[in-house]
Amino acid sequence: MPIACLLLKPWALSVALRRHPGVPLAVLSAGRRVLEVNPLAAQAGVTVGLSSVAALNRCPALHLEPLDPPALQVAWRELLETLYAGYSPRVEGQTRGLAFLHATPQRARELATVLHAPVGLAASQELAHLAALRAEPGEVREVHPDHEHVFLALVPISHLNVLGLNLDQIEKLSFLGIRGLADLLSWSAAQRTAFLGVDTAKVLQRFVKGPRTETVALFQPSEVIQIILGFDDPLTEPGEVEAALHEMVPPLLDKLRGRTCAYLSVQADTVAGMLSETKPLKGPQDERSLIRAALTLLDRSTALPLGVDRLTVGLSGLAQPSRQVGLWPDVRELDAVRAVLERFPQGLVRVQWRDIYAYAVDAQYAWVDWLSGAERLSAMTPYVRPTPIPVPRTGVPVPLFGAES
């Protein structure tokens, strides 16, 4: 599966922009100096290195966000947990603002749209990172294996830090007239080693000749719900394991407390060692479906023929499902609704469900008036031609075309 690179650097500015969108923004260091600015602040003349007072003098509407490393680390961990629960079990994010995960092109486009961030998609982490640097926010730049040589020929020199070059080396190469990766690869390996040093040249040589980083490590979630059950005699029959799962799964579901889970893992300790399997879950899970999925994983792990001494069932990728509540979810809700309807009789509507499995939105539900229950017409409401009511005819029928009655 291709590797997607999610680029949210600088991370402090990305977090601040989500909290305060659409305003001039600057991130301050511990010494009240400007570390990062967004485009609106840059247009107003705010630059990196200014003091907070000088920045406010240039842009009075500037919002100053102090740098909070613990909060930034917590936010980054939450993002990685979200990627793990919603996109892929393989997620890496050692550097804040830079994450790698396995994703299909469709899921990569969804990720770029949801986070409004540049995403690169390629067969290796290095290529995906270079592709993300050349993508716009909300865009996916994919490097096809057949077009890789064309993509590498156009990599600018400013992006070579991905391949291990530091700023001083990039400046020296730029002074020599090196415009990009293609010019640097025209040098021999000995020339690159002499100019860049042994360590940097090895990283560059590995990118050119291989092997590249073509996989992503499994993500270790911070919270995992587990139930462990040991046995006096090893279990070798499916019926015995199913009976054990009927004892383990109910308390496991109780620990969820209404949350959803993304992955089910089963670990079996046998005479040959520990065997484990993991499976992604879709939708809400009940006791029957979890037991069936756990039996499938045990069968895949081939642990039963060896005998299961201890069984561990775990749920990870936990998330709180969203739900729609009332406008005033407390005991005063009825009074608030009555007060609103007295001032705005047409201000509230209800949902009347028609067919929840219909493909068209207007066929799934309709908006109706809160008081009368009459359908509230909207732009999506289909026009229904009224059926004419037949008028009863009175008197003696008149014969047509002179026919006898």
Coordinates of C-alpha atoms in Angstrom, one line a residue:
M1 CA 0.0 0.0 0.0
P2 CA 1.3 3.5 -0.7
I3 CA 2.7 5.7 2.0
A4 CA 1.0 9.1 2.7
C5 CA 3.0 11.9 4.2
L6 CA 0.9 14.5 6.2
L7 CA 2.7 17.8 6.5
L8 CA 1.5 20.2 9.2
K9 CA 4.6 22.2 9.8
P10 CA 5.1 24.4 11.7
W11 CA 3.0 22.5 14.1
A12 CA 2.6 25.4 16.6
L13 CA 1.1 27.6 13.9
S14 CA -1.2 24.8 12.6
V15 CA -2.7 24.3 16.1
A16 CA -3.1 28.1 16.6
L17 CA -4.8 28.5 13.2
R18 CA -7.4 25.9 14.1
R19 CA -8.2 27.7 17.3
H20 CA -8.3 31.2 15.7
P21 CA -9.1 30.9 12.0
G22 CA -9.3 33.9 9.7
V23 CA -7.3 36.4 11.8
P24 CA -3.7 37.7 11.7
L25 CA -1.8 35.3 14.0
A26 CA 1.7 35.0 15.4
V27 CA 3.2 32.4 17.7
L28 CA 5.4 33.7 20.5
S29 CA 8.3 32.1 22.1
A30 CA 9.0 32.1 25.9
G31 CA 10.9 35.4 25.4
R32 CA 7.9 37.0 23.8
R33 CA 9.5 36.9 20.3
V34 CA 7.6 36.0 17.1
L35 CA 8.4 32.5 16.0
E36 CA 5.8 31.9 13.3
V37 CA 3.3 34.0 11.4
N38 CA 0.4 33.2 9.1
P39 CA 0.0 34.9 5.7
L40 CA -2.5 37.5 7.0
A41 CA 0.1 38.7 9.6
A42 CA 2.9 38.6 7.1
Q43 CA 0.9 40.9 4.8
A44 CA 0.5 43.3 7.7
G45 CA 4.3 43.5 8.1
V46 CA 4.8 41.1 11.0
T47 CA 8.0 39.1 10.6
V48 CA 9.8 36.4 12.6
G49 CA 12.0 37.8 15.4
L50 CA 9.9 40.9 16.3
S51 CA 8.9 41.4 19.9
S52 CA 5.3 41.2 20.8
V53 CA 5.1 45.0 21.2
A54 CA 6.6 45.7 17.8
A55 CA 4.3 43.1 16.2
L56 CA 1.2 44.8 17.7
N57 CA 2.4 48.2 16.5
R58 CA 2.6 46.9 13.0
C59 CA -0.7 45.0 13.2
P60 CA -3.1 46.1 16.0
A61 CA -5.5 43.3 15.1
L62 CA -2.8 40.7 15.5
H63 CA -3.6 37.7 17.8
L64 CA -0.6 36.6 19.8
E65 CA -0.5 32.9 20.7
P66 CA 2.1 31.9 23.3
L67 CA 4.1 28.8 22.7
D68 CA 3.0 25.9 25.0
P69 CA 5.2 22.8 24.4
P70 CA 3.2 20.4 26.7
A71 CA -0.1 21.4 25.0
L72 CA 1.4 21.1 21.5
Q73 CA 2.7 17.6 22.4
V74 CA -0.8 16.6 23.7
A75 CA -2.4 17.9 20.5
W76 CA 0.1 16.0 18.4
R77 CA -0.6 12.8 20.2
E78 CA -4.3 13.3 19.8
L79 CA -3.8 13.7 16.0
L80 CA -1.8 10.5 15.8
E81 CA -4.5 8.7 17.7
T82 CA -7.1 10.0 15.3
L83 CA -5.1 8.9 12.3
Y84 CA -4.7 5.4 13.9
A85 CA -8.4 5.1 14.7
G86 CA -9.7 6.5 11.5
Y87 CA -7.2 5.7 8.7
S88 CA -4.5 3.1 9.3
P89 CA -3.0 0.9 12.0
R90 CA 0.5 2.0 10.8
V91 CA 1.2 5.5 11.8
E92 CA 4.6 7.2 12.5
G93 CA 5.0 10.7 13.9
Q94 CA 8.4 11.2 15.6
T95 CA 8.6 14.8 14.5
R96 CA 5.7 17.1 15.4
G97 CA 4.0 18.3 12.2
L98 CA 5.2 15.4 10.1
A99 CA 3.3 12.1 10.0
F100 CA 3.5 9.0 7.8
L101 CA 0.8 6.3 7.4
H102 CA -0.4 3.7 4.9
A103 CA -3.3 5.0 2.9
T104 CA -5.0 4.5 -0.4
P105 CA -5.3 7.5 -2.8
Q106 CA -9.0 8.0 -1.9
R107 CA -8.2 8.0 1.9
A108 CA -5.3 10.4 1.3
R109 CA -7.6 12.8 -0.5
E110 CA -10.0 12.6 2.3
L111 CA -7.3 13.3 4.8
A112 CA -6.0 16.3 2.9
T113 CA -9.6 17.7 2.7
V114 CA -10.4 17.2 6.3
L115 CA -7.2 18.7 7.7
H116 CA -6.7 21.2 4.8
A117 CA -3.0 20.1 4.7
P118 CA -0.6 19.1 1.9
V119 CA -0.3 15.3 1.6
G120 CA 2.2 13.4 -0.5
L121 CA 1.6 9.9 -1.7
A122 CA 4.4 7.6 -2.9
A123 CA 6.0 4.2 -2.5
S124 CA 8.5 5.3 0.2
Q125 CA 8.6 7.8 3.1
E126 CA 11.3 9.9 1.4
L127 CA 9.4 10.3 -1.8
A128 CA 6.1 11.0 0.0
H129 CA 7.8 13.7 2.0
L130 CA 9.2 15.4 -1.1
A131 CA 5.8 15.2 -2.7
A132 CA 4.1 16.7 0.3
L133 CA 6.5 19.7 0.2
R134 CA 5.3 20.4 -3.4
A135 CA 1.6 20.1 -2.6
E136 CA -0.8 22.9 -1.7
P137 CA -3.0 22.8 1.4
G138 CA -5.9 20.4 0.8
E139 CA -4.1 18.8 -2.2
V140 CA -2.6 15.3 -2.7
R141 CA 0.6 15.1 -4.8
E142 CA 1.1 11.5 -5.9
V143 CA 4.3 10.2 -7.3
H144 CA 3.6 7.3 -9.6
P145 CA 6.5 4.7 -9.9
D146 CA 6.6 5.1 -13.7
H147 CA 7.0 8.9 -13.4
E148 CA 9.5 8.9 -10.5
H149 CA 12.5 10.0 -12.6
V150 CA 10.6 13.0 -13.8
F151 CA 9.6 14.0 -10.3
L152 CA 13.1 13.7 -9.0
A153 CA 14.5 15.8 -11.8
L154 CA 12.3 18.7 -10.6
V155 CA 13.0 18.5 -6.9
P156 CA 14.4 22.0 -5.9
I157 CA 17.4 22.5 -3.8
S158 CA 15.4 23.9 -0.9
H159 CA 13.8 20.5 -0.4
L160 CA 17.0 18.6 0.0
N161 CA 16.8 18.8 3.8
V162 CA 14.5 15.7 3.5
L163 CA 17.6 13.8 2.3
G164 CA 19.8 14.8 5.2
L165 CA 21.3 18.1 4.0
N166 CA 21.5 20.9 6.5
L167 CA 20.9 24.6 5.8
D168 CA 24.7 25.4 5.5
Q169 CA 25.2 22.7 2.9
I170 CA 22.1 23.9 0.9
E171 CA 23.4 27.4 0.9
K172 CA 26.9 26.3 -0.3
L173 CA 25.3 24.2 -3.1
S174 CA 23.2 27.1 -4.1
F175 CA 26.3 29.4 -4.3
L176 CA 27.9 26.8 -6.6
G177 CA 24.9 27.0 -8.9
I178 CA 23.2 23.7 -7.9
R179 CA 19.5 24.2 -8.6
G180 CA 18.1 20.9 -7.5
L181 CA 18.5 17.2 -7.0
A182 CA 19.2 16.5 -10.6
D183 CA 22.3 18.7 -10.6
L184 CA 23.6 17.1 -7.4
L185 CA 23.1 13.6 -8.8
S186 CA 25.2 14.5 -11.8
W187 CA 28.2 14.5 -9.4
S188 CA 30.1 11.3 -8.7
A189 CA 29.8 9.6 -5.3
A190 CA 33.3 10.6 -4.4
Q191 CA 32.5 14.3 -5.1
R192 CA 29.4 14.2 -3.0
T193 CA 31.3 12.6 -0.1
A194 CA 34.1 15.1 -0.3
F195 CA 31.7 18.1 -0.3
L196 CA 28.8 16.9 1.9
G197 CA 30.6 14.6 4.3
V198 CA 30.4 10.9 4.8
D199 CA 27.2 10.7 6.8
T200 CA 25.2 13.0 4.5
A201 CA 26.6 11.3 1.4
K202 CA 25.5 7.9 2.7
V203 CA 21.9 9.1 3.3
L204 CA 21.8 10.5 -0.2
Q205 CA 23.4 7.4 -1.7
R206 CA 20.8 5.2 0.1
F207 CA 18.0 7.3 -1.4
V208 CA 19.5 7.0 -4.9
K209 CA 20.5 3.3 -4.9
G210 CA 18.3 2.0 -2.1
P211 CA 16.9 0.6 0.0
R212 CA 14.4 3.3 0.9
T213 CA 11.9 3.3 3.8
E214 CA 9.0 1.5 2.2
T215 CA 7.0 0.7 5.3
V216 CA 5.5 2.4 8.3
A217 CA 5.8 1.0 11.8
L218 CA 2.7 -0.2 13.8
F219 CA 1.3 2.6 16.0
Q220 CA 1.2 2.0 19.7
P221 CA -2.0 3.5 21.1
S222 CA -1.9 5.2 24.5
E223 CA -5.1 3.4 25.7
V224 CA -5.9 -0.2 25.1
I225 CA -8.7 -2.2 26.8
Q226 CA -7.6 -5.7 27.5
I227 CA -9.1 -8.8 29.1
I228 CA -6.6 -11.7 30.0
L229 CA -7.8 -15.2 30.9
G230 CA -5.4 -18.1 31.7
F231 CA -6.3 -21.8 31.6
D232 CA -5.2 -24.8 33.6
D233 CA -5.2 -27.0 30.5
P234 CA -4.4 -25.7 27.0
L235 CA -7.4 -25.1 24.8
T236 CA -7.3 -26.9 21.5
E237 CA -11.0 -27.0 20.4
P238 CA -13.0 -24.1 18.9
G239 CA -15.9 -24.8 21.3
E240 CA -13.7 -24.3 24.3
V241 CA -12.3 -21.0 23.0
E242 CA -15.8 -19.8 22.1
A243 CA -16.9 -20.5 25.7
A244 CA -13.9 -18.6 27.0
L245 CA -14.7 -15.6 24.7
H246 CA -18.3 -15.6 26.0
E247 CA -16.8 -15.0 29.4
M248 CA -14.3 -12.4 28.3
V249 CA -16.2 -10.2 25.8
P250 CA -19.1 -8.9 28.0
P251 CA -16.7 -7.2 30.6
L252 CA -14.7 -5.9 27.6
L253 CA -17.7 -4.2 26.2
D254 CA -18.6 -2.8 29.7
K255 CA -15.1 -1.1 29.8
L256 CA -15.9 0.7 26.5
R257 CA -18.6 2.8 28.3
G258 CA -20.3 3.7 25.0
R259 CA -17.1 4.5 23.1
T260 CA -16.3 3.0 19.7
C261 CA -13.2 1.0 18.9
A262 CA -11.3 0.7 15.7
Y263 CA -9.2 -2.5 16.1
L264 CA -9.6 -5.9 17.7
S265 CA -6.5 -7.8 18.7
V266 CA -6.2 -11.3 19.9
Q267 CA -3.0 -12.7 21.6
A268 CA -2.5 -16.4 22.4
D269 CA 0.3 -17.8 24.5
T270 CA 1.3 -21.2 23.3
V271 CA 4.2 -23.7 23.7
A272 CA 5.7 -22.2 20.5
G273 CA 5.5 -18.6 21.8
M274 CA 3.1 -15.7 21.6
L275 CA 0.9 -15.5 18.5
S276 CA -1.2 -12.4 17.8
E277 CA -3.5 -11.0 15.1
T278 CA -5.2 -7.7 14.7
K279 CA -8.3 -6.8 12.7
P280 CA -10.0 -3.4 11.9
L281 CA -13.6 -3.1 13.0
K282 CA -16.3 -1.2 11.3
G283 CA -19.4 0.3 12.9
P284 CA -20.8 -0.4 16.4
Q285 CA -19.9 -3.8 17.8
D286 CA -21.9 -6.2 19.9
E287 CA -21.0 -9.3 21.8
R288 CA -21.8 -11.7 19.0
S289 CA -19.9 -9.8 16.3
L290 CA -16.8 -9.5 18.6
I291 CA -16.8 -13.2 19.4
R292 CA -17.0 -14.1 15.8
A293 CA -14.2 -11.7 14.9
A294 CA -12.0 -13.0 17.7
L295 CA -12.6 -16.6 16.5
T296 CA -11.6 -15.6 13.0
L297 CA -8.3 -14.1 14.3
L298 CA -7.5 -17.2 16.3
D299 CA -8.1 -19.3 13.3
R300 CA -5.8 -17.1 11.3
S301 CA -3.0 -17.2 13.9
T302 CA -3.0 -21.1 13.9
A303 CA -2.7 -21.1 17.7
L304 CA -5.4 -23.7 18.4
P305 CA -3.4 -26.8 17.1
L306 CA -0.6 -25.7 19.5
G307 CA -2.8 -25.3 22.5
V308 CA -3.7 -21.9 24.0
D309 CA -2.4 -21.5 27.6
R310 CA -3.5 -17.8 28.0
L311 CA -5.8 -15.7 25.9
T312 CA -5.7 -11.9 25.6
V313 CA -8.4 -9.9 23.8
G314 CA -7.9 -6.1 23.4
L315 CA -9.7 -3.2 21.9
S316 CA -7.8 -0.1 20.6
G317 CA -8.4 3.0 18.6
L318 CA -11.0 4.2 21.1
A319 CA -13.2 7.3 20.3
Q320 CA -16.2 8.9 21.7
P321 CA -19.1 8.8 19.1
S322 CA -20.7 12.1 18.2
R323 CA -24.4 12.6 18.9
Q324 CA -26.9 15.3 18.3
V325 CA -28.4 16.8 21.4
G326 CA -31.1 19.4 21.9
L327 CA -30.4 23.1 21.8
W328 CA -30.8 23.3 25.6
P329 CA -30.1 19.8 27.0
D330 CA -31.3 20.2 30.6
V331 CA -34.5 20.5 32.6
R332 CA -35.2 24.0 31.2
E333 CA -35.5 22.8 27.6
L334 CA -39.3 23.0 27.4
D335 CA -39.4 26.5 28.8
A336 CA -36.7 27.7 26.4
V337 CA -38.5 26.1 23.4
R338 CA -41.7 27.8 24.4
A339 CA -40.0 31.2 24.7
V340 CA -38.4 30.9 21.3
L341 CA -41.7 29.9 19.6
E342 CA -43.5 32.8 21.2
R343 CA -41.1 35.2 19.6
F344 CA -40.3 33.3 16.4
P345 CA -43.2 30.9 15.5
Q346 CA -41.4 29.7 12.4
G347 CA -37.9 29.5 14.1
L348 CA -37.9 25.8 14.9
V349 CA -38.5 22.7 12.8
R350 CA -38.5 18.9 13.5
V351 CA -37.2 16.0 11.4
Q352 CA -39.7 13.5 10.0
W353 CA -38.0 10.4 8.8
R354 CA -39.2 8.8 5.6
D355 CA -36.7 6.2 4.4
I356 CA -33.3 6.2 6.1
Y357 CA -32.0 3.8 3.4
A358 CA -32.9 6.0 0.4
Y359 CA -30.2 7.3 -1.8
A360 CA -31.7 10.8 -2.3
V361 CA -31.5 13.1 0.7
D362 CA -35.1 14.5 0.1
A363 CA -36.4 10.9 0.3
Q364 CA -34.6 10.1 3.6
Y365 CA -36.3 12.8 5.7
A366 CA -38.3 16.0 5.6
W367 CA -38.4 19.2 7.7
V368 CA -41.8 19.8 9.4
D369 CA -43.1 22.7 11.4
W370 CA -42.5 22.4 15.2
L371 CA -46.1 23.3 16.1
S372 CA -48.4 22.2 13.2
G373 CA -46.4 19.3 11.8
A374 CA -46.8 20.6 8.2
E375 CA -43.9 20.0 5.9
R376 CA -41.5 22.9 5.7
L377 CA -40.6 23.3 2.0
S378 CA -37.0 24.0 1.1
A379 CA -34.8 24.2 -2.0
M380 CA -34.3 20.4 -1.9
T381 CA -38.0 19.6 -1.5
P382 CA -39.2 17.9 -4.7
Y383 CA -42.2 19.5 -6.4
V384 CA -45.2 17.2 -6.3
R385 CA -47.9 18.0 -8.8
P386 CA -51.3 18.2 -7.1
T387 CA -53.7 15.4 -8.1
P388 CA -56.9 16.9 -9.6
I389 CA -60.1 16.1 -7.6
P390 CA -62.8 14.8 -9.9
V391 CA -66.1 16.8 -9.8
P392 CA -69.2 14.7 -9.5
R393 CA -71.6 15.2 -12.4
T394 CA -75.3 15.8 -11.7
G395 CA -78.3 15.4 -13.8
V396 CA -79.0 13.1 -16.8
P397 CA -75.9 12.2 -18.8
V398 CA -75.9 13.7 -22.3
P399 CA -75.3 11.2 -25.1
L400 CA -72.3 11.7 -27.2
F401 CA -72.3 12.1 -31.0
G402 CA -76.1 11.5 -31.1
A403 CA -75.9 8.0 -29.7
E404 CA -78.9 6.7 -28.0
S405 CA -78.9 6.5 -24.3

